[in-house]
PDB file of N, CA, C and O in Angstrom:
ATOM      1  N   MET F 107       5.085  -6.813  -6.879  1.00  0.00           N
ATOM      2  CA  MET F 107       4.590  -6.343  -5.916  1.00  0.00           C
ATOM      3  C   MET F 107       3.137  -7.640  -5.799  1.00  0.00           C
ATOM      4  O   MET F 107       2.975  -7.206  -7.486  1.00  0.00           O
ATOM      5  N   ALA F 108       2.434  -7.551  -4.871  1.00  0.00           N
ATOM      6  CA  ALA F 108       1.496  -8.430  -4.850  1.00  0.00           C
ATOM      7  C   ALA F 108       0.335  -7.425  -5.163  1.00  0.00           C
ATOM      8  O   ALA F 108       0.596  -6.112  -4.561  1.00  0.00           O
ATOM      9  N   GLU F 109      -0.872  -8.042  -5.767  1.00  0.00           N
ATOM     10  CA  GLU F 109      -2.028  -7.095  -5.691  1.00  0.00           C
ATOM     11  C   GLU F 109      -3.094  -7.145  -4.247  1.00  0.00           C
ATOM     12  O   GLU F 109      -2.815  -7.949  -3.269  1.00  0.00           O
ATOM     13  N   ALA F 110      -2.585  -6.099  -4.221  1.00  0.00           N
ATOM     14  CA  ALA F 110      -3.987  -6.183  -3.208  1.00  0.00           C
ATOM     15  C   ALA F 110      -5.321  -6.124  -3.271  1.00  0.00           C
ATOM     16  O   ALA F 110      -6.053  -5.943  -4.150  1.00  0.00           O
ATOM     17  N   THR F 111      -5.962  -7.462  -2.280  1.00  0.00           N
ATOM     18  CA  THR F 111      -6.984  -7.597  -2.606  1.00  0.00           C
ATOM     19  C   THR F 111      -8.366  -6.385  -1.937  1.00  0.00           C
ATOM     20  O   THR F 111      -8.024  -5.682  -1.393  1.00  0.00           O
ATOM     21  N   ALA F 112      -9.742  -6.682  -2.725  1.00  0.00           N
ATOM     22  CA  ALA F 112     -10.745  -5.105  -2.504  1.00  0.00           C
ATOM     23  C   ALA F 112     -10.728  -5.293  -0.775  1.00  0.00           C
ATOM     24  O   ALA F 112     -10.992  -4.110  -0.366  1.00  0.00           O
ATOM     25  N   GLN F 113     -10.638  -6.476  -0.628  1.00  0.00           N
ATOM     26  CA  GLN F 113     -11.064  -6.461   1.381  1.00  0.00           C
ATOM     27  C   GLN F 113     -10.143  -5.820   2.373  1.00  0.00           C
ATOM     28  O   GLN F 113     -10.630  -5.361   3.261  1.00  0.00           O
ATOM     29  N   ASN F 114      -8.929  -5.599   1.752  1.00  0.00           N
ATOM     30  CA  ASN F 114      -8.159  -4.970   2.427  1.00  0.00           C
ATOM     31  C   ASN F 114      -7.059  -3.414   2.428  1.00  0.00           C
ATOM     32  O   ASN F 114      -6.242  -3.129   2.399  1.00  0.00           O
ATOM     33  N   LEU F 115      -7.337  -3.211   0.941  1.00  0.00           N
ATOM     34  CA  LEU F 115      -6.874  -2.194   0.389  1.00  0.00           C
ATOM     35  C   LEU F 115      -7.768  -0.935   0.739  1.00  0.00           C
ATOM     36  O   LEU F 115      -8.558  -0.532   0.737  1.00  0.00           O
ATOM     37  N   ASP F 116      -7.017   0.444   1.318  1.00  0.00           N
ATOM     38  CA  ASP F 116      -7.874   1.833   1.584  1.00  0.00           C
ATOM     39  C   ASP F 116      -8.165   2.059   0.344  1.00  0.00           C
ATOM     40  O   ASP F 116      -7.719   2.769  -0.231  1.00  0.00           O
ATOM     41  N   PRO F 117      -9.615   2.705   0.279  1.00  0.00           N
ATOM     42  CA  PRO F 117      -9.768   3.543  -0.914  1.00  0.00           C
ATOM     43  C   PRO F 117      -8.947   4.842  -0.651  1.00  0.00           C
ATOM     44  O   PRO F 117      -9.202   5.205  -2.027  1.00  0.00           O
ATOM     45  N   PHE F 118      -9.126   5.597   0.507  1.00  0.00           N
ATOM     46  CA  PHE F 118      -8.314   6.978   0.527  1.00  0.00           C
ATOM     47  C   PHE F 118      -7.106   7.010   0.101  1.00  0.00           C
ATOM     48  O   PHE F 118      -6.610   7.443  -1.036  1.00  0.00           O
ATOM     49  N   THR F 119      -6.554   5.809  -0.089  1.00  0.00           N
ATOM     50  CA  THR F 119      -4.426   5.216  -1.013  1.00  0.00           C
ATOM     51  C   THR F 119      -5.021   5.296  -2.192  1.00  0.00           C
ATOM     52  O   THR F 119      -3.847   6.130  -2.988  1.00  0.00           O
ATOM     53  N   ALA F 120      -5.909   4.567  -2.442  1.00  0.00           N
ATOM     54  CA  ALA F 120      -5.904   4.069  -3.984  1.00  0.00           C
ATOM     55  C   ALA F 120      -6.355   5.502  -4.491  1.00  0.00           C
ATOM     56  O   ALA F 120      -5.787   5.361  -5.394  1.00  0.00           O
ATOM     57  N   VAL F 121      -6.773   6.291  -3.728  1.00  0.00           N
ATOM     58  CA  VAL F 121      -7.009   7.816  -4.687  1.00  0.00           C
ATOM     59  C   VAL F 121      -5.941   8.293  -4.482  1.00  0.00           C
ATOM     60  O   VAL F 121      -5.873   8.638  -6.002  1.00  0.00           O
ATOM     61  N   GLU F 122      -5.446   8.323  -3.648  1.00  0.00           N
ATOM     62  CA  GLU F 122      -3.755   9.354  -4.314  1.00  0.00           C
ATOM     63  C   GLU F 122      -3.259   8.221  -4.698  1.00  0.00           C
ATOM     64  O   GLU F 122      -2.417   8.984  -5.283  1.00  0.00           O
ATOM     65  N   SER F 123      -3.162   6.993  -4.716  1.00  0.00           N
ATOM     66  CA  SER F 123      -1.950   6.479  -6.287  1.00  0.00           C
ATOM     67  C   SER F 123      -2.438   7.004  -7.424  1.00  0.00           C
ATOM     68  O   SER F 123      -1.753   7.019  -7.965  1.00  0.00           O
ATOM     69  N   LEU F 124      -3.980   6.778  -7.402  1.00  0.00           N
ATOM     70  CA  LEU F 124      -4.181   6.588  -8.540  1.00  0.00           C
ATOM     71  C   LEU F 124      -4.205   8.524  -9.053  1.00  0.00           C
ATOM     72  O   LEU F 124      -4.129   8.856 -10.299  1.00  0.00           O
ATOM     73  N   ARG F 125      -4.870   9.403  -7.948  1.00  0.00           N
ATOM     74  CA  ARG F 125      -4.243  10.610  -8.463  1.00  0.00           C
ATOM     75  C   ARG F 125      -2.900  11.487  -8.762  1.00  0.00           C
ATOM     76  O   ARG F 125      -2.310  11.842  -9.877  1.00  0.00           O
ATOM     77  N   GLU F 126      -2.012  10.467  -8.274  1.00  0.00           N
ATOM     78  CA  GLU F 126      -0.381  10.836  -8.318  1.00  0.00           C
ATOM     79  C   GLU F 126      -0.209  10.059  -9.781  1.00  0.00           C
ATOM     80  O   GLU F 126       1.208  10.732 -10.680  1.00  0.00           O
ATOM     81  N   ALA F 127      -0.260   8.961  -9.922  1.00  0.00           N
ATOM     82  CA  ALA F 127      -0.129   8.493 -11.202  1.00  0.00           C
ATOM     83  C   ALA F 127      -0.544   9.170 -12.608  1.00  0.00           C
ATOM     84  O   ALA F 127       0.042   9.109 -13.503  1.00  0.00           O
ATOM     85  N   LEU F 128      -1.940   9.465 -12.718  1.00  0.00           N
ATOM     86  CA  LEU F 128      -1.840  10.297 -13.282  1.00  0.00           C
ATOM     87  C   LEU F 128      -2.042  11.833 -13.366  1.00  0.00           C
ATOM     88  O   LEU F 128      -1.403  12.475 -14.602  1.00  0.00           O
ATOM     89  N   HIS F 129      -1.312  12.455 -12.484  1.00  0.00           N
ATOM     90  CA  HIS F 129      -0.697  13.715 -12.525  1.00  0.00           C
ATOM     91  C   HIS F 129       0.815  13.637 -13.344  1.00  0.00           C
ATOM     92  O   HIS F 129       1.242  14.100 -14.148  1.00  0.00           O
ATOM     93  N   GLN F 130       1.435  12.421 -13.266  1.00  0.00           N
ATOM     94  CA  GLN F 130       2.291  11.952 -13.567  1.00  0.00           C
ATOM     95  C   GLN F 130       2.473  12.084 -15.415  1.00  0.00           C
ATOM     96  O   GLN F 130       3.266  12.367 -15.414  1.00  0.00           O
ATOM     97  N   VAL F 131       1.488  11.804 -15.916  1.00  0.00           N
ATOM     98  CA  VAL F 131       1.133  11.844 -17.505  1.00  0.00           C
ATOM     99  C   VAL F 131       0.634  12.998 -17.949  1.00  0.00           C
ATOM    100  O   VAL F 131       0.006  12.743 -18.600  1.00  0.00           O
ATOM    101  N   GLY F 132       0.133  13.903 -16.708  1.00  0.00           N
ATOM    102  CA  GLY F 132      -0.817  15.044 -17.339  1.00  0.00           C
ATOM    103  C   GLY F 132      -2.251  14.514 -17.624  1.00  0.00           C
ATOM    104  O   GLY F 132      -2.579  15.505 -17.659  1.00  0.00           O
ATOM    105  N   ILE F 133      -2.644  14.081 -16.352  1.00  0.00           N
ATOM    106  CA  ILE F 133      -4.119  13.813 -16.283  1.00  0.00           C
ATOM    107  C   ILE F 133      -4.398  14.266 -15.338  1.00  0.00           C
ATOM    108  O   ILE F 133      -3.704  14.176 -13.990  1.00  0.00           O
ATOM    109  N   VAL F 134      -5.672  14.976 -15.000  1.00  0.00           N
ATOM    110  CA  VAL F 134      -6.472  15.233 -13.690  1.00  0.00           C
ATOM    111  C   VAL F 134      -7.880  15.072 -13.897  1.00  0.00           C
ATOM    112  O   VAL F 134      -8.682  15.421 -14.900  1.00  0.00           O
ATOM    113  N   LEU F 135      -8.205  14.328 -13.287  1.00  0.00           N
ATOM    114  CA  LEU F 135      -9.973  13.811 -12.994  1.00  0.00           C
ATOM    115  C   LEU F 135     -10.753  14.485 -11.845  1.00  0.00           C
ATOM    116  O   LEU F 135     -10.214  14.043 -10.525  1.00  0.00           O
ATOM    117  N   PRO F 136     -11.629  15.790 -12.064  1.00  0.00           N
ATOM    118  CA  PRO F 136     -11.634  16.383 -10.599  1.00  0.00           C
ATOM    119  C   PRO F 136     -12.174  15.923 -10.312  1.00  0.00           C
ATOM    120  O   PRO F 136     -12.420  16.034  -8.980  1.00  0.00           O
ATOM    121  N   SER F 137     -13.265  15.092 -10.560  1.00  0.00           N
ATOM    122  CA  SER F 137     -13.940  13.845  -9.512  1.00  0.00           C
ATOM    123  C   SER F 137     -13.329  12.980  -8.615  1.00  0.00           C
ATOM    124  O   SER F 137     -14.303  12.053  -8.095  1.00  0.00           O
ATOM    125  N   LEU F 138     -12.356  12.344  -9.073  1.00  0.00           N
ATOM    126  CA  LEU F 138     -11.823  11.989  -8.142  1.00  0.00           C
ATOM    127  C   LEU F 138     -12.356  11.561  -6.700  1.00  0.00           C
ATOM    128  O   LEU F 138     -11.079  12.304  -6.107  1.00  0.00           O
ATOM    129  N   ALA F 139     -12.620  10.621  -6.429  1.00  0.00           N
ATOM    130  CA  ALA F 139     -12.573  10.280  -4.987  1.00  0.00           C
ATOM    131  C   ALA F 139     -13.272   9.148  -4.410  1.00  0.00           C
ATOM    132  O   ALA F 139     -13.218   8.465  -4.843  1.00  0.00           O
ATOM    133  N   VAL F 140     -13.367   9.199  -2.921  1.00  0.00           N
ATOM    134  CA  VAL F 140     -13.572   8.190  -2.258  1.00  0.00           C
ATOM    135  C   VAL F 140     -15.631   8.467  -1.857  1.00  0.00           C
ATOM    136  O   VAL F 140     -15.214   9.121  -2.230  1.00  0.00           O
ATOM    137  N   ASP F 141     -15.932   7.300  -3.268  1.00  0.00           N
ATOM    138  CA  ASP F 141     -17.181   7.303  -2.820  1.00  0.00           C
ATOM    139  C   ASP F 141     -17.966   7.174  -1.427  1.00  0.00           C
ATOM    140  O   ASP F 141     -17.929   6.267  -0.728  1.00  0.00           O
ATOM    141  N   PRO F 142     -18.389   7.957  -0.576  1.00  0.00           N
ATOM    142  CA  PRO F 142     -18.919   7.785   0.747  1.00  0.00           C
ATOM    143  C   PRO F 142     -20.231   7.201   0.679  1.00  0.00           C
ATOM    144  O   PRO F 142     -20.801   7.162   2.240  1.00  0.00           O
ATOM    145  N   ALA F 143     -21.342   7.066  -1.004  1.00  0.00           N
ATOM    146  CA  ALA F 143     -22.426   6.418  -0.778  1.00  0.00           C
ATOM    147  C   ALA F 143     -22.163   5.065  -0.012  1.00  0.00           C
ATOM    148  O   ALA F 143     -23.413   4.520   0.184  1.00  0.00           O
ATOM    149  N   SER F 144     -21.058   4.194  -0.709  1.00  0.00           N
ATOM    150  CA  SER F 144     -21.126   2.673  -0.006  1.00  0.00           C
ATOM    151  C   SER F 144     -20.033   2.329   0.631  1.00  0.00           C
ATOM    152  O   SER F 144     -19.100   1.875   0.300  1.00  0.00           O
ATOM    153  N   PRO F 145     -19.475   2.689   1.969  1.00  0.00           N
ATOM    154  CA  PRO F 145     -18.277   2.668   2.584  1.00  0.00           C
ATOM    155  C   PRO F 145     -17.656   1.295   2.775  1.00  0.00           C
ATOM    156  O   PRO F 145     -16.337   0.758   2.470  1.00  0.00           O
ATOM    157  N   SER F 146     -18.501   0.396   2.962  1.00  0.00           N
ATOM    158  CA  SER F 146     -18.186  -1.525   3.168  1.00  0.00           C
ATOM    159  C   SER F 146     -17.833  -1.601   1.829  1.00  0.00           C
ATOM    160  O   SER F 146     -16.876  -2.875   1.322  1.00  0.00           O
ATOM    161  N   LEU F 147     -18.232  -1.447   0.561  1.00  0.00           N
ATOM    162  CA  LEU F 147     -17.896  -1.713  -0.322  1.00  0.00           C
ATOM    163  C   LEU F 147     -16.545  -1.116  -1.512  1.00  0.00           C
ATOM    164  O   LEU F 147     -15.692  -1.445  -2.360  1.00  0.00           O
ATOM    165  N   ARG F 148     -15.935   0.497  -0.289  1.00  0.00           N
ATOM    166  CA  ARG F 148     -14.683   0.208  -0.439  1.00  0.00           C
ATOM    167  C   ARG F 148     -14.680   1.230  -2.007  1.00  0.00           C
ATOM    168  O   ARG F 148     -13.319   1.009  -3.100  1.00  0.00           O
ATOM    169  N   LEU F 149     -15.542   1.876  -2.651  1.00  0.00           N
ATOM    170  CA  LEU F 149     -15.030   2.038  -3.973  1.00  0.00           C
ATOM    171  C   LEU F 149     -14.463   3.145  -4.544  1.00  0.00           C
ATOM    172  O   LEU F 149     -14.566   4.182  -3.327  1.00  0.00           O
ATOM    173  N   VAL F 150     -14.439   3.530  -5.577  1.00  0.00           N
ATOM    174  CA  VAL F 150     -13.367   5.171  -6.145  1.00  0.00           C
ATOM    175  C   VAL F 150     -14.427   5.726  -7.275  1.00  0.00           C
ATOM    176  O   VAL F 150     -14.487   4.968  -8.005  1.00  0.00           O
ATOM    177  N   GLU F 151     -14.555   6.855  -6.769  1.00  0.00           N
ATOM    178  CA  GLU F 151     -15.439   7.604  -7.612  1.00  0.00           C
ATOM    179  C   GLU F 151     -13.954   7.927  -9.202  1.00  0.00           C
ATOM    180  O   GLU F 151     -13.727   8.467  -8.215  1.00  0.00           O
ATOM    181  N   LEU F 152     -14.411   7.487  -9.972  1.00  0.00           N
ATOM    182  CA  LEU F 152     -13.360   8.468 -11.308  1.00  0.00           C
ATOM    183  C   LEU F 152     -14.627   9.868 -11.648  1.00  0.00           C
ATOM    184  O   LEU F 152     -13.534  10.474 -12.050  1.00  0.00           O
ATOM    185  N   GLY F 153     -15.552   9.979 -11.617  1.00  0.00           N
ATOM    186  CA  GLY F 153     -16.223  11.026 -12.530  1.00  0.00           C
ATOM    187  C   GLY F 153     -15.950  10.538 -13.650  1.00  0.00           C
ATOM    188  O   GLY F 153     -15.917  10.227 -14.325  1.00  0.00           O
ATOM    189  N   ARG F 154     -16.599  11.899 -14.176  1.00  0.00           N
ATOM    190  CA  ARG F 154     -16.861  11.992 -15.490  1.00  0.00           C
ATOM    191  C   ARG F 154     -15.319  13.161 -15.991  1.00  0.00           C
ATOM    192  O   ARG F 154     -15.474  14.229 -15.493  1.00  0.00           O
ATOM    193  N   VAL F 155     -15.348  13.144 -17.042  1.00  0.00           N
ATOM    194  CA  VAL F 155     -14.206  13.585 -17.697  1.00  0.00           C
ATOM    195  C   VAL F 155     -15.020  14.261 -19.151  1.00  0.00           C
ATOM    196  O   VAL F 155     -15.257  13.593 -20.528  1.00  0.00           O
ATOM    197  N   ARG F 156     -14.282  14.904 -19.750  1.00  0.00           N
ATOM    198  CA  ARG F 156     -14.090  15.344 -20.884  1.00  0.00           C
ATOM    199  C   ARG F 156     -13.680  14.368 -22.073  1.00  0.00           C
ATOM    200  O   ARG F 156     -12.801  13.865 -21.514  1.00  0.00           O
ATOM    201  N   ALA F 157     -14.237  14.853 -23.268  1.00  0.00           N
ATOM    202  CA  ALA F 157     -13.891  13.419 -24.303  1.00  0.00           C
ATOM    203  C   ALA F 157     -12.219  13.835 -24.318  1.00  0.00           C
ATOM    204  O   ALA F 157     -11.535  12.764 -24.485  1.00  0.00           O
ATOM    205  N   ASP F 158     -11.453  15.094 -24.530  1.00  0.00           N
ATOM    206  CA  ASP F 158      -9.895  14.777 -24.788  1.00  0.00           C
ATOM    207  C   ASP F 158      -9.437  14.337 -23.572  1.00  0.00           C
ATOM    208  O   ASP F 158      -8.162  13.360 -24.008  1.00  0.00           O
ATOM    209  N   VAL F 159      -9.542  13.967 -22.533  1.00  0.00           N
ATOM    210  CA  VAL F 159      -8.766  13.884 -21.443  1.00  0.00           C
ATOM    211  C   VAL F 159      -9.701  12.117 -21.740  1.00  0.00           C
ATOM    212  O   VAL F 159      -8.530  11.641 -21.193  1.00  0.00           O
ATOM    213  N   ALA F 160     -10.308  11.310 -21.971  1.00  0.00           N
ATOM    214  CA  ALA F 160     -10.520  10.358 -22.315  1.00  0.00           C
ATOM    215  C   ALA F 160      -9.769   9.829 -22.897  1.00  0.00           C
ATOM    216  O   ALA F 160      -9.509   8.955 -22.951  1.00  0.00           O
ATOM    217  N   MET F 161      -9.453  10.606 -23.558  1.00  0.00           N
ATOM    218  CA  MET F 161      -8.443   9.668 -24.977  1.00  0.00           C
ATOM    219  C   MET F 161      -6.952   9.971 -24.666  1.00  0.00           C
ATOM    220  O   MET F 161      -5.969   9.470 -24.414  1.00  0.00           O
ATOM    221  N   ARG F 162      -6.433  10.749 -23.902  1.00  0.00           N
ATOM    222  CA  ARG F 162      -5.510  11.014 -22.910  1.00  0.00           C
ATOM    223  C   ARG F 162      -4.583  10.311 -21.943  1.00  0.00           C
ATOM    224  O   ARG F 162      -4.055   9.546 -22.163  1.00  0.00           O
ATOM    225  N   LEU F 163      -6.245   9.755 -21.495  1.00  0.00           N
ATOM    226  CA  LEU F 163      -6.077   8.187 -20.220  1.00  0.00           C
ATOM    227  C   LEU F 163      -6.307   7.335 -21.409  1.00  0.00           C
ATOM    228  O   LEU F 163      -4.966   6.485 -20.777  1.00  0.00           O
ATOM    229  N   ALA F 164      -6.425   7.223 -22.388  1.00  0.00           N
ATOM    230  CA  ALA F 164      -6.697   6.159 -22.842  1.00  0.00           C
ATOM    231  C   ALA F 164      -5.254   5.520 -23.649  1.00  0.00           C
ATOM    232  O   ALA F 164      -4.251   4.999 -24.249  1.00  0.00           O
ATOM    233  N   ARG F 165      -4.856   6.821 -24.201  1.00  0.00           N
ATOM    234  CA  ARG F 165      -3.409   6.964 -24.923  1.00  0.00           C
ATOM    235  C   ARG F 165      -2.030   6.534 -23.989  1.00  0.00           C
ATOM    236  O   ARG F 165      -1.323   5.684 -24.041  1.00  0.00           O
ATOM    237  N   ALA F 166      -2.341   7.179 -22.377  1.00  0.00           N
ATOM    238  CA  ALA F 166      -1.421   6.699 -21.695  1.00  0.00           C
ATOM    239  C   ALA F 166      -1.577   5.113 -20.978  1.00  0.00           C
ATOM    240  O   ALA F 166      -0.390   4.457 -20.513  1.00  0.00           O
ATOM    241  N   LEU F 167      -2.562   4.310 -21.367  1.00  0.00           N
ATOM    242  CA  LEU F 167      -2.517   3.271 -20.424  1.00  0.00           C
ATOM    243  C   LEU F 167      -2.116   2.499 -21.429  1.00  0.00           C
ATOM    244  O   LEU F 167      -1.846   1.076 -21.545  1.00  0.00           O
ATOM    245  N   GLN F 168      -2.883   2.574 -22.905  1.00  0.00           N
ATOM    246  CA  GLN F 168      -2.208   1.978 -23.969  1.00  0.00           C
ATOM    247  C   GLN F 168      -0.399   1.679 -24.204  1.00  0.00           C
ATOM    248  O   GLN F 168       0.091   1.073 -24.431  1.00  0.00           O
ATOM    249  N   GLN F 169       0.320   2.883 -23.491  1.00  0.00           N
ATOM    250  CA  GLN F 169       1.497   3.381 -24.206  1.00  0.00           C
ATOM    251  C   GLN F 169       1.995   2.521 -23.023  1.00  0.00           C
ATOM    252  O   GLN F 169       3.066   1.730 -23.110  1.00  0.00           O
ATOM    253  N   GLY F 170       1.232   2.210 -21.916  1.00  0.00           N
ATOM    254  CA  GLY F 170       1.886   1.567 -20.493  1.00  0.00           C
ATOM    255  C   GLY F 170       1.317  -0.444 -20.824  1.00  0.00           C
ATOM    256  O   GLY F 170       2.260  -0.090 -19.743  1.00  0.00           O
ATOM    257  N   SER F 171       1.055  -0.231 -21.452  1.00  0.00           N
ATOM    258  CA  SER F 171       0.445  -1.704 -21.248  1.00  0.00           C
ATOM    259  C   SER F 171       1.668  -2.256 -22.277  1.00  0.00           C
ATOM    260  O   SER F 171       2.382  -2.328 -23.018  1.00  0.00           O
ATOM    261  N   PRO F 172       1.877  -4.048 -21.457  1.00  0.00           N
ATOM    262  CA  PRO F 172       2.616  -4.945 -22.276  1.00  0.00           C
ATOM    263  C   PRO F 172       2.251  -5.320 -23.539  1.00  0.00           C
ATOM    264  O   PRO F 172       1.761  -5.028 -23.866  1.00  0.00           O
ATOM    265  N   THR F 173       3.252  -5.439 -24.095  1.00  0.00           N
ATOM    266  CA  THR F 173       3.193  -5.871 -25.752  1.00  0.00           C
ATOM    267  C   THR F 173       2.888  -7.493 -25.770  1.00  0.00           C
ATOM    268  O   THR F 173       3.523  -8.080 -24.748  1.00  0.00           O
ATOM    269  N   THR F 174       2.143  -8.002 -26.579  1.00  0.00           N
ATOM    270  CA  THR F 174       2.192  -9.346 -26.466  1.00  0.00           C
ATOM    271  C   THR F 174       2.378  -9.929 -27.437  1.00  0.00           C
ATOM    272  O   THR F 174       2.684  -9.495 -28.500  1.00  0.00           O
TER     273      THR F 174
END
């Protein structure tokens, strides 16, 4: 699958995709949302999380990354 460029990617779709992927590994980012302050930039707000959630997120990313 080709990476979508920032110019044509719907931020709401990106938020829902990320929310679902995080849910599959048991991680919730309560503040995950589209940033309403600058709609032309299509920013996604990840928000703040507790340290234990950040560590679980880091582990999930490390487990999913390919080995070189």
